[in-house]
Amino acid sequence: MWQSSPPGSIYDYIRVASFSIGPDGLIEQWSRRAAGLFGVPADKAVGMDPVEAFMPAELRGDGHRRVGEILDGKEWTGLVPFRMPGEDPVHGLAEIYVMPSETGAGERAALCIVVDVRALRRIETDLAASQAIFGQSPFGFVLFGTDLTVIRANQRFATVFGGQAADHRGRTVDDYLSRPEADRLTATLERVLETGASVTDLQLVGTAPGDSDNRHWSMNLYRVHSGSGRPIGIAGLATDVTRRHIAAREAASARRNLALLNEASARIGNSLDLETTARELLDVAVPGFCDLASVDLYQGLLTGDDAPPGSWDSLRQESVGGSAELRRVALASAVSDALPATAAPDTAGTPALGAVHRFSYNSPCAIALRTGHVEDVPGDDRGFVQSTLAVPMVAHDTVVGLVQFSRTKGSEPFGERDRALATELAARAAVCIDNARLYRREHERALILQRSLLPPGDPVAAGLDIACRYLPGNTATEVGGDWFDVIELPGHRTALVVGDVMGRGLRAAVAMGELRTAVRTLALLDLEPAEVLSALDEVARGLGTPAGGTSSSDGFGGGAQWHSRAAHKSRQADLSEVYLATCVYAVYDPVTRRCTFANAGHLPPAVVEPGEPAILLDVPPGMPLGVGGEPFEEVEVELKEGALLALYTDGLVESRDHPLDEGLDTLRGALVEPERPLEDVCDHVLTTLDTRHGEDDIALLMARIRGLPADAVGDWRLPREPRSVGRARELARGRLLAWDLEELVDTTELLVSELVTNALRYGEGEIRLRLLRDRTLVCEVWDAGLVQPRRRRARDTDEGGRGLQLVGLLSVAWGSRRTPRGKTVWFELALPDGEPAAERTVEQLLSMF
């Protein structure tokens, strides 16, 4: 079948032309390609002598001779320089093939085929360059035909996929790649062939012959055209980027690990709770690092043992029976329908959350606990876990537990980087857990100390109904220094105390205990409330010095005498820690129903009287204890029968959710219906003020006023004369008989005589006798003298000096206190309970003499 040569054929590249020479040696026929090659149209070329027209002058003689030989029937091939007509010098070189021919008349003629040698040399150069690039390139070159089969591949391509370059002719992409990758490449080749748009960095994954590891290739594809622009195939340049892919994967892994560590720093250790910290670790690890994870902590650590079983010494001494007891405190899984723990075959069955268990002695988990190194736990062939890392949690050379990270089948197995990351995650969590353990131990000790210093049971006081509440902060809050106390004073009076040491923790609890002890000691001295706070301020300042001494020479009782040389030196040093505390101290007298308050920076007491709204007493707050330099003021308030008095700490009325003023208003609103049972009122106050936030300790002390009835008080004034002794006995006898306390008449008469006699002998001014009956019988003798009675042991030859010994022996308690106008000496007797009085021992009787 005849076919015309389209533009862009091989003849265009090699520049082939033809013409014929007639019997006369002149050009007889001139082809169009000859016109294009020599630049002479046919109408001018026909009839020209080709030698004269196209050959240089020095070659024309030989040219005519050659033409003659050709016309004689001789073929000739050679290289002939030529020039364009009318131009000189030569600028072309043609390869001419001359074939003799005959005309129709039988005359000799010639057909000449001319090829431009310069074009051939350019083609040879291009082919050589193409062959060098294609064959010697370090990249894999492949040329696909329009039917997407391989037309040509270079040796580098054959090196990767085996055989010689020629062996790949006719292959398709299915011979090199898996079905999904082959389909993807085929679709890309079709798109490039159809649109002509090139594709760069097409990522392909496959395996080379004889290699089971995946290789990664980057492929650039572009459409190839003929000289006329017709698509003839697709060229591909393939580069092995496996190492680059591995490096990128490692870089991504490093970034992921850094991100995980950064997240761990932010999320682990936000709580001082052991179980919460373990859960925070798993929240970071799953699913970012592994698919399954669990945390086991030593049971001894959770129960608060001082020497956790994870210490190195104890680990070396573990028996061959297995590891110490552990408790599973946290589980996490990112796999649906998966077991909530690792599939490590270390235990008989997977421990449930909260279960106490042991690892067998030779198991990887037990080895990890003993050695402190990461151990690989093989996966279970029957399960879905591919591998597990058993990582000991080590903090300060102490193993506190074990964390297991697991990856399921189908996930990437753990590498060295993963082991390092797992160790770092476990170490960070271990430090937080150890800190939580230390905090829990200190918190529990502080809580025990704090609760041991609070009044045991329900306090009882004369003329008062008392209810109290103490709510410690939650486990995430350090123990505070809140305290309250109810102290019985002579004369059936009662001291009510509420205080709060600023700060938290064990040191605050210890400071609270010291201040509470000091308050009780000072209260027994029967000082006025302002004097108690002044002396307590000295104690608080002494707590802040390194040597424990006071920091000022002012205070009760001539504070300078409290200072030692060490205390003086400590004042010159910087304070190691300043202890500040607030306190309100109140003394209630049930006879007069008067309450005297003194305040050291504390919140004001609240009072609600029957039929009246609650109010906050205007007690000058003063400076907190430990500041010093400012006196404290007293306020005396007469309270009505049935009134409620509330003393409290700031944890009751202040929190992050509401300001102090709002809390005080809510407190006043909650103190309603004072006739309700006092315990119910306490519960109502706590519920109304929403104290469940647990941000601070809460102390609440409430008292309902119950004054002593008038018939329970005997009060007389006696002149300063000897007969007042007998009159005092008569008054005491009469009142005891009226109270049906006949059993106490003799003892009371005897002791009253001793006290009144001492008042006449050593005291001054008018004498006052008062009897008070409540839970006990109290007798008080008042006078204007300032000299306090002092008990002494009389010699055998002394005729007196045994009166106070007698008082001390026969009474339950006795003492003296200062008053604004003198002193009061008192004794207390227990009310008869119907049982016969105990016989006194010989030692007791002899001690009277």
mmCIF file of N, CA and C in Angstrom, residues 43 85 222 362 759 762:
data_model
loop_
_atom_site.group_PDB
_atom_site.id
_atom_site.type_symbol
_atom_site.label_atom_id
_atom_site.label_comp_id
_atom_site.label_asym_id
_atom_site.label_seq_id
_atom_site.Cartn_x
_atom_site.Cartn_y
_atom_site.Cartn_z
ATOM 1 N N ASP A 43 12.515 25.792 -12.181
ATOM 2 C CA ASP A 43 12.514 26.493 -13.461
ATOM 3 C C ASP A 43 13.879 27.086 -13.803
ATOM 4 N N PRO A 85 24.335 28.689 -5.995
ATOM 5 C CA PRO A 85 24.613 29.447 -7.234
ATOM 6 C C PRO A 85 24.804 30.927 -6.937
ATOM 7 N N TYR A 222 6.762 12.308 31.258
ATOM 8 C CA TYR A 222 6.420 13.344 30.279
ATOM 9 C C TYR A 222 6.208 12.683 28.914
ATOM 10 N N ASN A 362 10.452 -15.427 86.522
ATOM 11 C CA ASN A 362 11.246 -15.426 85.297
ATOM 12 C C ASN A 362 10.562 -14.696 84.147
ATOM 13 N N ALA A 759 -8.303 35.280 152.574
ATOM 14 C CA ALA A 759 -8.632 36.611 152.049
ATOM 15 C C ALA A 759 -8.542 37.656 153.147
ATOM 16 N N TYR A 762 -4.469 37.784 154.027
ATOM 17 C CA TYR A 762 -3.483 38.235 153.047
ATOM 18 C C TYR A 762 -4.061 39.191 151.994
#
